[in-house]
Short mmCIF file of the C-alpha atoms (twelve columns), coordinates in Angstrom:
data_MODEL
# 
_entry.id   MODEL 
# 
loop_
_atom_site.group_PDB 
_atom_site.id 
_atom_site.type_symbol 
_atom_site.label_atom_id 
_atom_site.label_alt_id 
_atom_site.label_comp_id 
_atom_site.label_asym_id 
_atom_site.label_seq_id 
_atom_site.Cartn_x 
_atom_site.Cartn_y 
_atom_site.Cartn_z 
_atom_site.pdbx_PDB_model_num 
ATOM 1   C CA . GLN A 1   -7.094  -17.335 1.206   1 
ATOM 2   C CA . VAL A 2   -5.304  -14.970 1.192   1 
ATOM 3   C CA . GLN A 3   -5.453  -11.911 3.421   1 
ATOM 4   C CA . LEU A 4   -4.000  -8.618  3.285   1 
ATOM 5   C CA . VAL A 5   -3.726  -6.583  6.730   1 
ATOM 6   C CA . GLU A 6   -2.464  -3.314  7.048   1 
ATOM 7   C CA . SER A 7   -1.560  -1.179  10.274  1 
ATOM 8   C CA . GLY A 8   -0.029  1.416   10.994  1 
ATOM 9   C CA . GLY A 9   -2.275  4.749   10.595  1 
ATOM 10  C CA . GLY A 10  -3.668  7.620   12.739  1 
ATOM 11  C CA . LEU A 11  -3.388  10.811  13.902  1 
ATOM 12  C CA . VAL A 12  -0.940  13.287  13.396  1 
ATOM 13  C CA . GLN A 13  0.216   17.076  12.598  1 
ATOM 14  C CA . ALA A 14  0.775   18.704  9.268   1 
ATOM 15  C CA . GLY A 15  4.430   18.257  8.608   1 
ATOM 16  C CA . GLY A 16  4.604   14.636  10.567  1 
ATOM 17  C CA . SER A 17  5.944   11.025  9.640   1 
ATOM 18  C CA . LEU A 18  4.058   7.914   9.930   1 
ATOM 19  C CA . ARG A 19  4.808   4.670   8.616   1 
ATOM 20  C CA . LEU A 20  1.921   2.054   6.652   1 
ATOM 21  C CA . SER A 21  2.484   -1.431  6.449   1 
ATOM 22  C CA . CYS A 22  0.809   -4.571  5.088   1 
ATOM 23  C CA . ALA A 23  1.585   -7.854  5.541   1 
ATOM 24  C CA . ALA A 24  -0.394  -10.807 2.753   1 
ATOM 25  C CA . SER A 25  -0.724  -14.551 3.602   1 
ATOM 26  C CA . GLY A 26  -2.441  -17.375 3.012   1 
ATOM 27  C CA . ARG A 27  -1.137  -19.411 -0.271  1 
ATOM 28  C CA . ILE A 28  0.916   -17.483 -2.109  1 
ATOM 29  C CA . PHE A 29  3.266   -18.348 -5.239  1 
ATOM 30  C CA . SER A 30  4.985   -14.957 -5.831  1 
ATOM 31  C CA . ILE A 31  4.113   -11.564 -5.311  1 
ATOM 32  C CA . ASN A 32  4.706   -9.871  -8.452  1 
ATOM 33  C CA . ALA A 33  3.657   -6.474  -7.111  1 
ATOM 34  C CA . MET A 34  2.677   -4.829  -4.269  1 
ATOM 35  C CA . GLY A 35  1.823   -0.954  -3.337  1 
ATOM 36  C CA . TRP A 36  -1.345  1.597   -1.605  1 
ATOM 37  C CA . TYR A 37  -3.890  3.860   -2.547  1 
ATOM 38  C CA . ARG A 38  -6.104  6.269   -1.112  1 
ATOM 39  C CA . GLN A 39  -9.656  7.463   -0.881  1 
ATOM 40  C CA . ALA A 40  -11.112 10.257  0.532   1 
ATOM 41  C CA . PRO A 41  -14.816 10.903  1.466   1 
ATOM 42  C CA . GLY A 42  -16.417 11.698  -1.629  1 
ATOM 43  C CA . LYS A 43  -13.707 10.845  -4.134  1 
ATOM 44  C CA . GLN A 44  -12.472 8.175   -6.093  1 
ATOM 45  C CA . ARG A 45  -9.495  5.670   -4.602  1 
ATOM 46  C CA . GLU A 46  -6.147  6.734   -6.227  1 
ATOM 47  C CA . LEU A 47  -2.968  5.696   -6.429  1 
ATOM 48  C CA . VAL A 48  -0.557  6.242   -4.184  1 
ATOM 49  C CA . ALA A 49  2.759   4.275   -5.054  1 
ATOM 50  C CA . TYR A 50  3.685   0.429   -6.209  1 
ATOM 51  C CA . ILE A 51  6.614   -1.278  -6.235  1 
ATOM 52  C CA . MET A 52  7.221   -4.332  -8.486  1 
ATOM 53  C CA . SER A 53  8.990   -7.368  -8.329  1 
ATOM 54  C CA . GLY A 54  11.746  -6.059  -10.308 1 
ATOM 55  C CA . ASP A 55  11.769  -3.476  -7.587  1 
ATOM 56  C CA . SER A 56  11.009  -1.393  -10.185 1 
ATOM 57  C CA . ILE A 57  8.449   1.860   -8.158  1 
ATOM 58  C CA . ASN A 58  6.027   4.533   -9.479  1 
ATOM 59  C CA . TYR A 59  4.775   7.506   -7.374  1 
ATOM 60  C CA . ALA A 60  1.477   9.396   -7.831  1 
ATOM 61  C CA . ASP A 61  3.198   13.364  -8.621  1 
ATOM 62  C CA . SER A 62  1.528   13.882  -4.993  1 
ATOM 63  C CA . VAL A 63  3.472   12.390  -2.802  1 
ATOM 64  C CA . LYS A 64  7.007   12.885  -4.653  1 
ATOM 65  C CA . GLY A 65  9.380   13.545  -2.698  1 
ATOM 66  C CA . ARG A 66  7.417   12.774  0.661   1 
ATOM 67  C CA . PHE A 67  6.599   9.268   0.631   1 
ATOM 68  C CA . THR A 68  9.154   6.206   0.577   1 
ATOM 69  C CA . ILE A 69  7.927   2.516   -0.836  1 
ATOM 70  C CA . SER A 70  9.980   -0.144  0.138   1 
ATOM 71  C CA . ARG A 71  9.315   -4.002  0.597   1 
ATOM 72  C CA . ASP A 72  10.822  -6.939  2.793   1 
ATOM 73  C CA . ASN A 73  10.205  -9.910  0.296   1 
ATOM 74  C CA . ALA A 74  10.620  -12.353 3.321   1 
ATOM 75  C CA . LYS A 75  8.021   -11.848 4.860   1 
ATOM 76  C CA . ASN A 76  5.558   -10.268 2.342   1 
ATOM 77  C CA . THR A 77  4.859   -6.864  3.553   1 
ATOM 78  C CA . VAL A 78  4.870   -3.802  1.792   1 
ATOM 79  C CA . TYR A 79  5.569   -0.430  3.620   1 
ATOM 80  C CA . LEU A 80  4.734   3.264   3.334   1 
ATOM 81  C CA . GLN A 81  6.728   5.542   4.851   1 
ATOM 82  C CA . MET A 82  5.154   9.324   4.309   1 
ATOM 83  C CA . ASN A 83  7.283   12.713  5.566   1 
ATOM 84  C CA . SER A 84  5.615   16.303  5.430   1 
ATOM 85  C CA . LEU A 85  2.863   15.001  5.605   1 
ATOM 86  C CA . LYS A 86  -0.196  17.497  4.246   1 
ATOM 87  C CA . PRO A 87  -3.708  18.092  5.300   1 
ATOM 88  C CA . GLU A 88  -4.249  16.877  1.801   1 
ATOM 89  C CA . ASP A 89  -2.937  13.692  2.206   1 
ATOM 90  C CA . THR A 90  -5.840  12.592  4.658   1 
ATOM 91  C CA . ALA A 91  -7.749  9.059   2.943   1 
ATOM 92  C CA . VAL A 92  -8.274  5.440   3.874   1 
ATOM 93  C CA . TYR A 93  -5.391  3.795   2.394   1 
ATOM 94  C CA . TYR A 94  -6.120  1.064   1.185   1 
ATOM 95  C CA . CYS A 95  -2.752  -2.613  0.327   1 
ATOM 96  C CA . ASN A 96  -2.917  -3.694  -2.504  1 
ATOM 97  C CA . ALA A 97  -1.224  -6.571  -4.123  1 
ATOM 98  C CA . ASP A 98  -1.115  -8.659  -7.545  1 
ATOM 99  C CA . ILE A 99  -0.435  -12.138 -6.588  1 
ATOM 100 C CA . GLU A 100 0.078   -14.909 -8.302  1 
ATOM 101 C CA . ASN A 101 -1.357  -19.020 -6.422  1 
ATOM 102 C CA . TRP A 102 0.686   -22.743 -6.288  1 
ATOM 103 C CA . SER A 103 -2.301  -23.380 -9.421  1 
ATOM 104 C CA . ARG A 104 -1.009  -19.810 -11.302 1 
ATOM 105 C CA . THR A 105 -3.612  -18.082 -11.614 1 
ATOM 106 C CA . ILE A 106 -2.546  -13.998 -10.508 1 
ATOM 107 C CA . ARG A 107 -5.449  -12.228 -8.468  1 
ATOM 108 C CA . VAL A 108 -5.716  -8.859  -7.156  1 
ATOM 109 C CA . TYR A 109 -6.554  -8.267  -2.867  1 
ATOM 110 C CA . TRP A 110 -7.300  -5.794  -0.711  1 
ATOM 111 C CA . GLY A 111 -6.417  -4.904  2.757   1 
ATOM 112 C CA . GLN A 112 -9.451  -3.464  5.434   1 
ATOM 113 C CA . GLY A 113 -7.716  0.480   5.050   1 
ATOM 114 C CA . THR A 114 -5.945  2.004   7.738   1 
ATOM 115 C CA . GLN A 115 -7.138  5.323   8.650   1 
ATOM 116 C CA . VAL A 116 -5.068  8.883   8.579   1 
ATOM 117 C CA . THR A 117 -5.459  11.756  9.629   1 
ATOM 118 C CA . VAL A 118 -3.245  14.875  8.890   1 
ATOM 119 C CA . SER A 119 -4.495  18.221  10.820  1 
ATOM 120 C CA . SER A 120 -3.789  21.742  9.961   1 
# 
């Protein structure tokens, strides 16, 4: 019933910027946390950034100072502003959310992913 839909991926040159969006919809009582993970070919999925319901934020060391995560609670949407992009940022970026439904069951959901490619 709950869906996460990402958008905003694309191809950019090194030093460029992209803004990713992820909107959650469905039977949602509350969203405890939303964030972004990424996965490059042949590598494990890794955390990029996460924002909690109380606005606590954490970033991977590799993106600190370059990426900014934010959210719009009214739209159940999380954003990832990516600046000063590097070729090593190339990956499929996945939205992730910890969501409580109306029966008070908490589950983790994943989006389908959006491709980010940074050329050198």
